[in-house]
Amino acid sequence: MSNLTWTEQDAKAVDIARVLAADAVEKVGNGHPGTAVSLAPVAYLLYAKVMKADPAEPRWLGRDRFVLSAGHSSMTQYAQLYLNGFGLELNDIASLRTWGSLTPGHPEFGLTKGVECTTGPLGAGVANAVGFAMSARRSRELYDPQAVPGESVFDHNVYCIAGDGCMQEGVSGEASSLAATQNLGNLFLIYDDNRISIEGDTQIAFSEDVQARYAAYGWDTYHVDFTNGFTSYEEKVAELYDVLERAKAVTDKPHFIKVTTVIGWPLPTKAGDHSVHGSKLGGAEISALKAELGFADAPFAIDTAVVDAVRANAVARAQAARAEWDPRYAAWRAANPEQAALLDRVLAKEAPADLDAALPVFEPGSMATRAASGKVLSALAQPVPELWGGSADLAGSNNTTMAGVKSFIPAERSSHEFTGAPGGRTLHFGIREHAMGNIANAITMDGLSRVYCATFLVFSDYMRTTPRLAALSHAPTTFVWTHDSVGVGEDGPTHQPVEHVMSLRLMPNIDVVRPGDANETAHGWAQILRTTNRPAALILSRQNLAIFDRSEGTGFAAASKTALGGYVLKEASAEPQVVLVGTGSELQVAVKAAEALEADGIAARVVSLPCYEWFQDQSDDYREQVLPAAIPKVVIEAGVSVGWKDLLGANTEAVGIDHFGASADGALLFEKFGITADAAVAKAKALVG
């Protein structure tokens, strides 16, 4: 006998969700109604019976998290946010997919209350859900390390709905494999097995046993079959509820629940037809559906008394959850004032007040910026306890392991190199770049810590959608991408980025940070941590770079100016005739070129441009002072030259690489490809002459 209470009112609320999905898509003329119609009972069960939530405070710390990986079926979530009183009203539902609405085509983080993350690219939400589950564990160990797992105010569950498309995307497999390795017992993935995608029946391209795959990963798996072996149809909400409750007893494995459905059920003539996946249903089908369900044949004609009752139930459930949680939270704050102060600072999106004082200062010499970054991270470990992260199996190359901290892996998975602990701060993503980026984004959007993830810059192609989603979501994830040019050397053109840095600059709302020496790297990290409304791409060198002597009297500006994005590193001997602009490893080339020009009587200013986006944030006056519009410029960057005239002005020439690299020593490649001071001098003289 199930413990689920399911009344006629619950059934009516489910039908309201179905009708709203059909009407909303019909009104706008496009969208994805089918899954929202057939999954309505599953989504309603989660929101009204299973998950802990507080509609009056959607970001309540004690809430469970919900991710709609099948983001195209946005009405699956919007209907529940409306029914349960999260702030959406009927006019918002009727405004689906229209300008200025709170109900865009795919759920967007920061726009609609109750949406935990932006989903749309299929499978990404599965990886997001893994990230939220990892964040829950890390948050408990960061803020409440003495608590018994499962009993902390920071413990909660993560629920995700995914579809066939999500299961086909490789990113879901990457993330799901890692979730099993991480023993994420707080993660519940519901797979809508409806066997339909845009091209029709999935059997033309997808024939595997998905549940068996998840069992092989090491998940705790279940099957709830609404079709009774395709002999009849029964929405087994009680069975699904019991499975979810039973699964909670398994705390060392993530949970996979395959729910076999018929897309669009109970549509009278189109249930199971692939047309309902991505097209409006048509007036006749909607009228027949409403007749079958007992609704008036008019758009959005629903029984608001049922909505009121569902909202009252949501309030009552929230009050009960808060009555249990709030006293425990107050007791935790009283017993842990330091952790409470840390939580308050993190939730306020504030960096530590003494952040700059914690930065290492690098003496003149040489060091790869990736190596400098590793030393910076180690220096920040104590003053920035909320910071954690790791690499896609390249920790030693990316230099992303903080000294003296343990790894975020179950203790039984420790290796000779890495010791695991629940509160570890070194993340091991394995060779799973795409999943890594989505996991990091979810940790960031959860808002309880700051995270970074890393790989080689050339492999950012594997995870390209993730910085874009972070930028779209205003999520300050830090993407550390090393080995940033042909300076990679002998590994050859497959591993040598050429177009990557400039292409990242084309992406809106992301800071592309390419420091020119070790001290710029330190201050670059500080500014990244102060930035809370957009992600950063930190681009670092494999090879050693000169560390400039910035002491008084040397003529080199302080590295603290890195936060300005662009600054005069070394002034010309007189009114400048040309400005040499360097980024990253080519800043030292700009300095050498300026010295040669000065020796020839041409006054040359050197400007470091570690982050064009930060530079654009400065005043017009400041930018004109640093890069006067009337003075010609030569920019040096070991990447494509396209775009620099647009960024710095028509009187700009670029020293760059507009072709792929080669397998040889990195220094030789710079010479062969003309990334040299001589090349910069020649372009400068041509501009001045």
XYZ file of C-alpha atoms in Angstrom:
689
model
C 0.000 0.000 0.000
C 1.491 3.305 -1.045
C 1.958 6.134 1.416
C 1.055 8.629 -1.292
C -2.102 10.668 -0.832
C -3.521 11.333 -4.301
C -6.954 12.875 -4.620
C -9.279 13.905 -7.427
C -7.977 17.418 -6.864
C -4.426 16.228 -7.608
C -5.638 14.541 -10.778
C -7.442 17.736 -11.787
C -4.289 19.778 -11.169
C -2.361 17.432 -13.440
C -4.970 17.923 -16.144
C -4.708 21.696 -15.723
C -0.982 21.394 -16.402
C -1.711 19.407 -19.558
C -4.269 21.904 -20.837
C -2.033 24.874 -20.097
C 0.801 23.281 -22.072
C -1.477 22.671 -25.027
C -3.030 26.136 -24.940
C 0.235 28.022 -24.423
C 1.969 26.377 -27.365
C -1.120 26.768 -29.520
C -1.336 30.478 -28.746
C 2.248 31.278 -29.692
C 2.118 28.886 -32.629
C 5.255 26.875 -31.851
C 6.873 24.917 -29.072
C 6.972 21.452 -27.552
C 3.637 20.413 -26.037
C 3.796 16.604 -26.187
C 6.194 15.856 -23.354
C 4.631 18.523 -21.128
C 1.241 16.834 -21.589
C 2.379 13.290 -20.824
C 4.893 14.195 -18.093
C 2.483 16.436 -16.189
C 1.798 13.805 -13.478
C 5.516 13.192 -12.936
C 6.341 16.881 -12.609
C 3.323 17.487 -10.373
C 4.319 14.579 -8.144
C 7.760 16.072 -7.637
C 6.573 19.600 -6.930
C 3.455 18.853 -4.890
C 4.422 15.652 -3.053
C 8.165 15.014 -3.034
C 10.448 18.037 -3.133
C 11.126 20.433 -0.291
C 10.547 23.975 -1.518
C 9.281 27.362 -0.403
C 7.483 29.294 -3.154
C 7.704 32.444 -1.044
C 11.496 32.125 -0.957
C 12.559 30.204 -4.081
C 16.263 30.367 -3.125
C 15.697 29.011 0.401
C 18.867 27.175 1.410
C 16.998 24.098 2.602
C 15.226 23.453 -0.686
C 15.673 20.512 -2.994
C 16.912 21.399 -6.454
C 15.075 20.607 -9.690
C 16.629 20.545 -13.159
C 14.659 20.141 -16.385
C 17.308 18.701 -18.662
C 14.673 18.332 -21.378
C 14.520 22.110 -21.459
C 12.596 22.256 -24.721
C 9.601 20.976 -22.744
C 9.689 24.134 -20.649
C 5.954 24.015 -19.976
C 6.631 20.890 -17.907
C 8.263 23.211 -15.372
C 6.365 26.439 -15.978
C 3.025 24.769 -15.288
C 4.272 23.572 -11.905
C 5.767 26.943 -11.024
C 2.357 28.443 -11.784
C 0.336 25.836 -9.919
C 2.584 25.911 -6.857
C 2.756 29.698 -6.587
C 6.365 30.494 -7.452
C 5.399 33.791 -9.064
C 4.147 32.816 -12.498
C 0.537 33.719 -13.217
C -1.837 32.722 -15.987
C -0.856 35.651 -18.203
C 2.767 34.480 -17.963
C 1.770 31.034 -19.173
C -0.210 32.638 -21.999
C 2.911 34.631 -22.918
C 5.036 31.529 -23.504
C 7.960 32.100 -25.882
C 7.141 35.785 -26.473
C 9.090 39.021 -26.061
C 9.628 40.109 -22.471
C 7.881 37.113 -20.899
C 8.971 35.143 -17.850
C 8.376 31.962 -19.830
C 10.994 31.797 -22.584
C 11.360 28.836 -24.919
C 13.846 27.184 -22.569
C 14.135 27.880 -18.821
C 16.617 30.635 -17.999
C 18.411 31.070 -14.695
C 17.909 34.486 -13.133
C 14.798 35.252 -15.163
C 12.100 32.965 -13.766
C 11.826 32.287 -10.039
C 12.232 28.609 -9.274
C 14.515 27.898 -12.235
C 17.844 26.650 -10.869
C 19.791 26.715 -14.127
C 19.513 27.544 -17.802
C 18.808 24.398 -19.815
C 18.283 23.877 -23.499
C 21.196 22.031 -25.097
C 20.110 18.446 -24.479
C 21.978 16.505 -21.826
C 23.470 19.609 -20.255
C 20.881 19.521 -17.502
C 21.922 16.014 -16.495
C 25.447 17.315 -15.974
C 24.034 20.361 -14.160
C 22.160 18.032 -11.814
C 25.392 16.204 -11.043
C 26.978 19.563 -10.270
C 24.166 20.531 -7.908
C 24.525 17.202 -6.115
C 28.273 17.717 -5.743
C 27.663 21.255 -4.524
C 25.403 19.960 -1.765
C 28.137 17.739 -0.387
C 30.813 20.404 -0.660
C 28.560 22.994 0.995
C 27.905 20.733 3.947
C 31.607 20.096 4.432
C 32.482 23.776 3.978
C 29.908 25.225 6.344
C 28.891 22.327 8.620
C 31.774 19.829 8.620
C 30.897 18.296 11.984
C 27.421 17.254 10.858
C 26.510 13.661 10.171
C 25.930 13.293 6.419
C 22.227 13.556 5.742
C 21.516 15.508 8.915
C 22.946 18.930 8.086
C 20.863 21.964 7.218
C 22.873 22.008 3.981
C 21.849 18.495 2.936
C 19.215 18.269 0.230
C 18.262 16.232 -2.815
C 18.518 17.009 -6.512
C 15.834 15.892 -8.975
C 16.247 15.934 -12.744
C 13.931 15.081 -15.615
C 15.639 14.026 -18.844
C 14.440 12.649 -22.161
C 15.663 10.440 -24.959
C 17.622 13.297 -26.495
C 19.442 13.881 -23.218
C 20.345 10.208 -23.024
C 21.788 10.312 -26.542
C 24.004 13.330 -25.915
C 27.461 12.308 -24.768
C 27.579 14.913 -22.025
C 24.940 13.044 -20.019
C 27.030 9.887 -20.159
C 30.161 11.753 -19.097
C 28.409 13.292 -16.114
C 26.532 10.145 -15.134
C 29.720 8.108 -15.084
C 31.310 10.664 -12.768
C 28.202 10.797 -10.555
C 28.540 7.091 -9.823
C 32.229 7.505 -9.029
C 31.259 10.279 -6.623
C 28.608 8.122 -4.835
C 26.025 10.886 -5.205
C 23.156 9.384 -3.253
C 21.320 12.718 -3.231
C 20.775 12.676 -7.012
C 17.539 11.395 -8.605
C 17.365 11.235 -12.410
C 13.993 10.511 -13.988
C 14.291 9.394 -17.599
C 11.187 9.919 -19.712
C 11.361 6.905 -21.989
C 8.886 7.993 -24.667
C 11.019 6.848 -27.638
C 10.311 9.989 -29.701
C 12.568 12.740 -31.005
C 12.218 15.279 -33.809
C 12.840 12.741 -36.564
C 10.292 10.337 -35.131
C 10.775 6.966 -33.461
C 14.170 6.841 -31.768
C 14.745 3.258 -32.926
C 16.244 4.651 -36.136
C 19.268 5.887 -34.171
C 18.963 4.785 -30.532
C 18.542 1.155 -29.539
C 20.495 0.599 -26.347
C 19.135 -0.436 -22.955
C 19.578 2.846 -21.115
C 18.697 1.421 -17.713
C 21.329 -1.301 -18.128
C 23.861 1.363 -19.060
C 23.146 3.250 -15.866
C 23.376 0.061 -13.847
C 26.786 -0.498 -15.436
C 27.831 2.993 -14.381
C 26.979 1.992 -10.821
C 23.650 3.742 -10.355
C 20.711 2.494 -8.296
C 18.161 1.834 -11.063
C 14.377 1.374 -11.256
C 11.701 1.072 -13.915
C 8.147 2.392 -13.698
C 6.169 1.423 -16.790
C 3.088 3.544 -17.487
C 2.393 1.415 -20.595
C 2.209 -1.978 -18.837
C 4.394 -3.489 -21.512
C 2.530 -1.487 -24.179
C -0.720 -3.300 -23.406
C -2.539 -0.441 -21.653
C -1.802 2.945 -20.106
C -1.755 3.696 -16.390
C -0.072 6.738 -14.855
C 1.499 4.979 -11.889
C 2.205 8.003 -9.719
C 1.923 5.971 -6.516
C 4.481 3.457 -7.748
C 6.814 6.262 -8.819
C 6.399 7.953 -5.450
C 7.226 4.726 -3.623
C 10.297 4.199 -5.791
C 11.545 7.708 -4.998
C 10.997 7.202 -1.284
C 12.609 3.752 -1.312
C 15.596 5.048 -3.238
C 16.348 7.557 -0.488
C 17.527 4.679 1.675
C 20.384 4.069 -0.783
C 22.827 6.815 0.135
C 25.956 5.734 -1.739
C 24.620 5.607 -5.299
C 22.803 8.065 -7.539
C 19.313 6.960 -8.544
C 18.032 6.364 -12.088
C 14.293 5.917 -12.611
C 13.198 4.981 -16.107
C 9.572 5.965 -16.633
C 8.141 4.487 -19.816
C 5.482 6.792 -21.238
C 3.674 7.600 -24.453
C 4.406 11.138 -25.579
C 1.310 13.334 -25.541
C -0.902 10.892 -23.628
C -3.946 11.303 -23.231
C -4.328 13.191 -26.524
C -7.251 11.550 -28.339
C -5.623 11.019 -31.768
C -2.036 12.252 -31.530
C -0.679 10.469 -28.448
C 2.525 8.713 -29.451
C 2.871 10.676 -32.683
C 6.209 12.426 -33.135
C 4.432 15.538 -34.427
C 3.473 16.487 -30.861
C 7.124 16.644 -29.848
C 7.854 19.976 -31.505
C 4.678 21.381 -33.016
C 1.419 22.855 -31.811
C -1.399 20.334 -31.466
C -4.078 22.084 -33.498
C -7.437 23.379 -32.366
C -9.377 20.213 -33.065
C -7.023 18.030 -31.008
C -7.051 20.461 -28.101
C -10.837 20.649 -28.144
C -11.044 16.858 -28.073
C -8.528 16.710 -25.223
C -10.504 19.224 -23.186
C -13.732 17.328 -23.814
C -12.075 14.132 -22.610
C -10.722 15.816 -19.476
C -13.891 17.781 -18.724
C -12.597 21.280 -19.462
C -14.400 24.126 -21.182
C -13.459 24.509 -24.814
C -11.823 27.926 -24.472
C -8.151 28.932 -24.176
C -6.790 28.883 -20.615
C -10.236 28.145 -19.146
C -9.276 26.361 -15.934
C -10.712 25.946 -12.466
C -8.818 28.517 -10.433
C -10.172 27.001 -7.238
C -7.974 23.969 -7.946
C -4.998 26.263 -8.465
C -5.741 27.985 -5.163
C -5.871 24.615 -3.428
C -2.563 23.483 -4.922
C -0.946 26.735 -3.833
C -2.360 26.392 -0.341
C -0.894 22.895 -0.171
C 2.482 24.231 -1.345
C 2.395 26.861 1.396
C 1.489 24.269 4.013
C 4.264 21.928 2.895
C 6.738 24.798 2.932
C 5.655 25.847 6.405
C 6.087 22.316 7.689
C 9.531 22.038 6.115
C 10.582 25.421 7.459
C 9.241 24.604 10.933
C 11.651 21.678 11.021
C 14.570 23.379 9.244
C 14.575 26.955 10.557
C 15.336 26.095 14.216
C 18.164 23.816 13.135
C 19.551 26.566 10.912
C 19.382 29.082 13.769
C 21.157 26.616 16.048
C 23.820 26.050 13.402
C 24.434 29.795 13.066
C 24.732 30.199 16.824
C 27.157 27.295 17.142
C 29.239 28.189 14.079
C 29.688 31.973 13.911
C 32.758 31.814 11.640
C 31.077 29.554 9.107
C 27.926 31.673 9.313
C 29.949 34.800 8.532
C 31.562 33.004 5.602
C 28.143 31.937 4.311
C 26.838 35.489 4.574
C 29.813 36.823 2.613
C 29.456 34.186 -0.103
C 25.703 34.718 -0.427
C 26.354 38.463 -0.670
C 28.748 37.702 -3.557
C 31.635 39.442 -1.850
C 35.298 38.524 -2.165
C 37.418 38.613 0.996
C 38.268 42.170 1.970
C 42.006 41.394 2.183
C 42.195 39.482 -1.075
C 45.083 41.475 -2.575
C 47.159 40.990 0.560
C 46.961 37.224 0.072
C 48.378 37.330 -3.456
C 51.936 36.102 -3.930
C 54.475 38.548 -5.352
C 56.791 37.059 -7.953
C 60.342 38.327 -8.177
C 61.887 39.151 -11.576
C 62.846 36.064 -13.522
C 60.777 33.730 -15.637
C 57.795 31.471 -15.069
C 54.934 30.045 -17.098
C 51.676 31.728 -16.232
C 50.112 28.283 -15.667
C 52.741 27.664 -12.975
C 52.110 31.089 -11.476
C 48.386 30.344 -11.428
C 49.029 27.185 -9.437
C 50.993 29.146 -6.846
C 48.230 31.753 -6.678
C 45.602 29.078 -6.061
C 47.670 27.614 -3.241
C 48.067 31.070 -1.713
C 44.296 31.647 -1.928
C 43.340 28.314 -0.360
C 43.192 29.659 3.200
C 41.793 33.192 2.672
C 39.204 32.043 0.098
C 37.835 28.815 1.597
C 34.853 28.790 -0.764
C 37.174 28.358 -3.770
C 37.632 24.861 -5.184
C 38.134 23.221 -8.546
C 40.117 20.926 -10.726
C 40.920 19.634 -14.147
C 39.890 17.195 -16.840
C 42.783 14.826 -16.037
C 45.407 17.528 -16.588
C 45.990 18.785 -13.057
C 49.763 18.538 -13.318
C 49.787 20.435 -16.604
C 47.063 22.957 -15.761
C 48.512 23.512 -12.261
C 45.061 23.525 -10.686
C 45.761 21.605 -7.478
C 45.983 23.716 -4.344
C 48.862 22.669 -2.129
C 47.891 20.774 0.997
C 44.234 20.115 0.216
C 42.522 16.784 -0.263
C 40.515 15.629 -3.233
C 36.751 15.743 -3.580
C 36.311 12.000 -3.997
C 35.001 9.239 -1.712
C 37.783 8.085 0.579
C 37.689 4.567 -0.863
C 38.604 5.958 -4.281
C 41.842 7.541 -3.055
C 44.997 6.869 -5.058
C 48.704 7.076 -4.330
C 48.658 10.630 -5.668
C 45.353 11.908 -4.286
C 43.688 11.386 -0.915
C 39.921 11.656 -0.948
C 37.702 13.211 1.686
C 34.094 14.476 1.725
C 35.385 18.008 2.200
C 38.107 17.795 -0.414
C 38.677 20.776 -2.688
C 40.497 19.254 -5.642
C 38.019 18.108 -8.272
C 38.858 15.259 -10.625
C 36.592 15.372 -13.662
C 38.384 12.708 -15.668
C 38.640 13.216 -19.404
C 35.165 14.703 -19.595
C 35.489 18.343 -20.625
C 31.852 18.875 -21.640
C 30.454 17.463 -18.429
C 33.090 19.352 -16.435
C 31.903 22.720 -17.719
C 28.245 22.014 -16.998
C 29.025 20.633 -13.557
C 31.053 23.741 -12.757
C 28.238 25.971 -13.999
C 25.743 24.272 -11.697
C 28.054 24.632 -8.711
C 28.360 28.314 -9.570
C 24.609 28.841 -9.987
C 24.003 27.083 -6.675
C 25.704 30.148 -5.200
C 27.368 28.544 -2.184
C 30.946 28.425 -3.446
C 33.272 29.568 -6.248
C 34.598 26.940 -8.616
C 37.087 26.676 -11.449
C 37.623 23.976 -14.053
C 40.540 23.428 -16.393
C 41.920 21.795 -19.508
C 44.108 22.753 -22.464
C 42.777 25.723 -24.432
C 42.515 23.686 -27.615
C 40.172 21.283 -25.808
C 37.845 24.111 -24.885
C 36.207 23.093 -28.161
C 34.901 19.998 -26.378
C 33.082 22.198 -23.850
C 32.230 25.230 -25.955
C 28.558 25.357 -24.954
C 29.416 25.646 -21.268
C 31.091 29.071 -21.153
C 28.290 30.272 -23.410
C 25.649 28.992 -20.984
C 27.574 30.546 -18.097
C 27.682 33.874 -19.930
C 23.980 33.659 -20.754
C 23.248 32.876 -17.096
C 25.545 35.593 -15.662
C 27.251 32.791 -13.747
C 30.843 33.567 -12.660
C 32.355 30.175 -13.450
C 36.107 30.322 -13.999
C 37.412 28.366 -16.988
C 41.176 27.868 -16.744
C 42.587 27.045 -20.167
C 46.337 26.532 -20.444
C 48.774 25.773 -23.277
C 47.437 28.767 -25.112
C 49.355 29.019 -28.414
C 51.880 27.440 -30.751
C 54.141 27.757 -27.738
C 52.808 24.297 -26.880
C 55.519 23.127 -29.248
C 56.194 19.523 -30.118
C 52.650 18.205 -29.595
C 51.852 19.878 -32.887
C 48.895 21.627 -34.484
C 46.221 19.368 -32.985
C 47.178 20.807 -29.592
C 48.078 24.366 -30.607
C 45.263 26.938 -30.327
C 45.155 29.537 -33.078
C 41.599 30.868 -33.414
C 40.460 30.168 -29.862
C 41.267 33.338 -27.923
C 39.743 35.732 -30.424
C 36.694 33.525 -30.900
C 36.101 33.610 -27.148
C 36.199 37.407 -27.248
C 33.277 37.267 -29.686
C 31.113 35.663 -27.015
C 29.004 38.206 -25.081
C 29.341 38.608 -21.321
C 32.535 36.654 -20.714
C 35.878 38.024 -19.575
C 38.815 36.646 -21.558
C 41.872 37.084 -19.340
C 45.328 36.432 -20.799
C 47.945 37.645 -18.324
C 51.394 38.628 -19.553
C 53.475 37.534 -16.594
C 53.229 35.861 -13.201
C 52.192 38.987 -11.305
C 49.466 39.793 -13.819
C 48.266 36.236 -13.268
C 47.940 36.850 -9.535
C 46.001 40.072 -9.948
C 43.963 38.520 -12.729
C 42.761 35.857 -10.299
C 41.853 38.531 -7.766
C 39.757 40.464 -10.267
C 38.073 37.275 -11.459
C 37.041 36.516 -7.882
C 35.679 40.043 -7.466
C 33.531 39.660 -10.576
C 30.189 38.063 -9.777
C 27.981 38.541 -12.822
C 29.836 36.835 -15.664
C 32.284 33.983 -16.269
C 35.975 34.279 -16.974
C 38.254 32.436 -19.364
C 41.737 32.481 -17.844
C 44.188 31.812 -20.678
C 47.637 30.669 -19.555
C 50.944 29.764 -21.163
C 52.767 26.461 -21.206
C 56.180 28.084 -21.672
C 58.081 30.330 -19.298
C 57.552 34.081 -19.696
C 59.600 36.964 -18.387
C 58.506 38.319 -15.003
C 58.893 42.073 -15.294
C 60.730 44.003 -12.611
C 58.055 46.408 -11.480
C 60.002 47.964 -8.633
C 60.226 51.729 -8.422
C 62.499 53.318 -10.992
C 62.302 50.483 -13.551
C 59.630 52.176 -15.610
C 57.286 49.190 -15.450
C 53.837 49.772 -13.967
C 52.420 47.923 -10.976
C 50.712 44.605 -11.692
C 47.691 45.733 -9.683
C 46.659 47.644 -12.800
C 45.767 44.285 -14.337
C 42.278 44.800 -12.930
C 41.839 47.707 -15.356
C 42.055 45.285 -18.252
C 44.571 47.431 -20.115
C 47.242 49.798 -18.874
C 50.511 51.431 -19.847
C 53.129 48.891 -18.854
C 56.060 51.049 -19.976
C 55.825 54.605 -21.222
C 57.611 55.936 -24.277
C 60.649 58.182 -23.899
C 58.675 61.057 -25.410
C 55.220 61.684 -26.829
C 54.472 58.229 -28.243
C 54.523 57.798 -32.005
C 53.266 54.235 -31.822
C 51.686 51.994 -29.186
C 52.709 48.364 -28.942
C 49.956 46.241 -27.405
C 50.780 42.829 -26.013
C 48.665 40.088 -24.476
C 49.827 37.009 -22.641
C 53.117 35.520 -23.759
C 53.517 38.204 -26.419
C 53.745 41.035 -23.898
C 57.460 40.335 -23.599
C 57.717 40.550 -27.393
C 56.085 43.986 -27.277
C 58.612 45.144 -24.682
C 61.538 44.008 -26.841
C 60.040 45.650 -29.914
C 59.620 48.935 -28.045
C 63.238 48.838 -26.952
C 64.325 48.368 -30.563
C 62.105 51.214 -31.782
C 63.368 53.551 -29.067
C 66.933 52.701 -30.124
C 65.965 53.830 -33.623
C 64.538 57.098 -32.319
C 60.856 56.145 -32.459
C 59.006 56.792 -29.205
C 57.075 53.623 -28.425
C 54.604 53.008 -25.594
C 53.925 49.460 -24.371
C 50.392 48.635 -23.291
C 49.480 45.399 -21.603
C 45.973 44.248 -22.502
C 45.293 41.214 -20.298
C 41.499 41.562 -20.567
C 39.784 43.599 -23.254
C 36.412 43.262 -21.490
C 37.713 44.770 -18.252
C 39.327 47.524 -20.293
C 35.970 48.284 -21.904
C 34.467 48.666 -18.428
C 36.721 51.678 -17.797
C 35.786 55.258 -18.608
C 36.163 56.673 -22.096
C 38.771 59.095 -20.780
C 40.911 56.352 -19.298
C 40.769 54.235 -22.438
C 41.734 57.221 -24.582
C 44.658 57.959 -22.274
C 45.980 54.417 -22.600
C 45.225 53.857 -26.287
C 44.843 57.258 -27.967
C 42.709 56.945 -31.067
C 45.063 59.104 -33.130
C 48.203 57.081 -32.418
C 48.837 53.961 -34.541
C 49.007 50.617 -32.763
C 50.655 47.266 -33.296
C 49.087 44.416 -31.346
C 50.993 41.187 -30.828
C 49.156 37.961 -30.016
C 49.992 34.429 -31.123
C 46.563 33.826 -32.606
C 44.443 34.949 -35.522
C 44.820 38.591 -36.451
C 41.206 39.085 -37.487
C 39.253 41.378 -35.191
C 41.939 43.657 -33.855
C 41.042 46.597 -36.085
C 37.479 46.333 -34.802
C 38.671 46.279 -31.204
C 41.445 48.885 -31.276
C 40.804 51.017 -34.361
C 41.494 51.158 -38.077
C 45.068 52.356 -37.555
C 45.968 49.010 -35.956
C 48.156 46.290 -37.397
C 48.459 42.826 -35.876
C 51.317 40.411 -35.526
C 49.591 37.049 -35.326
C 49.119 33.604 -36.821
C 46.436 33.010 -39.414
C 47.209 29.352 -40.061
C 47.699 26.163 -38.090
C 50.921 25.409 -36.260
C 53.452 22.603 -36.559
C 55.255 20.034 -34.467
C 58.523 21.606 -33.352
C 60.060 23.485 -30.461
C 57.779 26.313 -29.356
C 60.449 28.999 -29.482
C 61.368 27.954 -33.018
C 57.721 28.155 -34.078
C 57.457 31.733 -32.821
C 60.463 32.591 -34.964
C 59.286 30.684 -38.035
C 55.778 32.123 -37.845
C 56.980 35.686 -37.326
C 55.776 36.286 -33.758
C 58.875 38.320 -33.084
C 60.016 41.750 -32.031
C 61.455 42.271 -35.516
C 58.043 41.671 -37.088
C 56.421 44.111 -34.679
C 59.119 46.715 -35.348
C 58.595 46.431 -39.098
C 54.845 46.967 -38.794
C 55.354 49.868 -36.390
C 57.786 51.621 -38.729
C 55.395 51.174 -41.625
C 52.601 52.791 -39.612
C 54.757 55.647 -38.364
C 56.485 56.195 -41.705
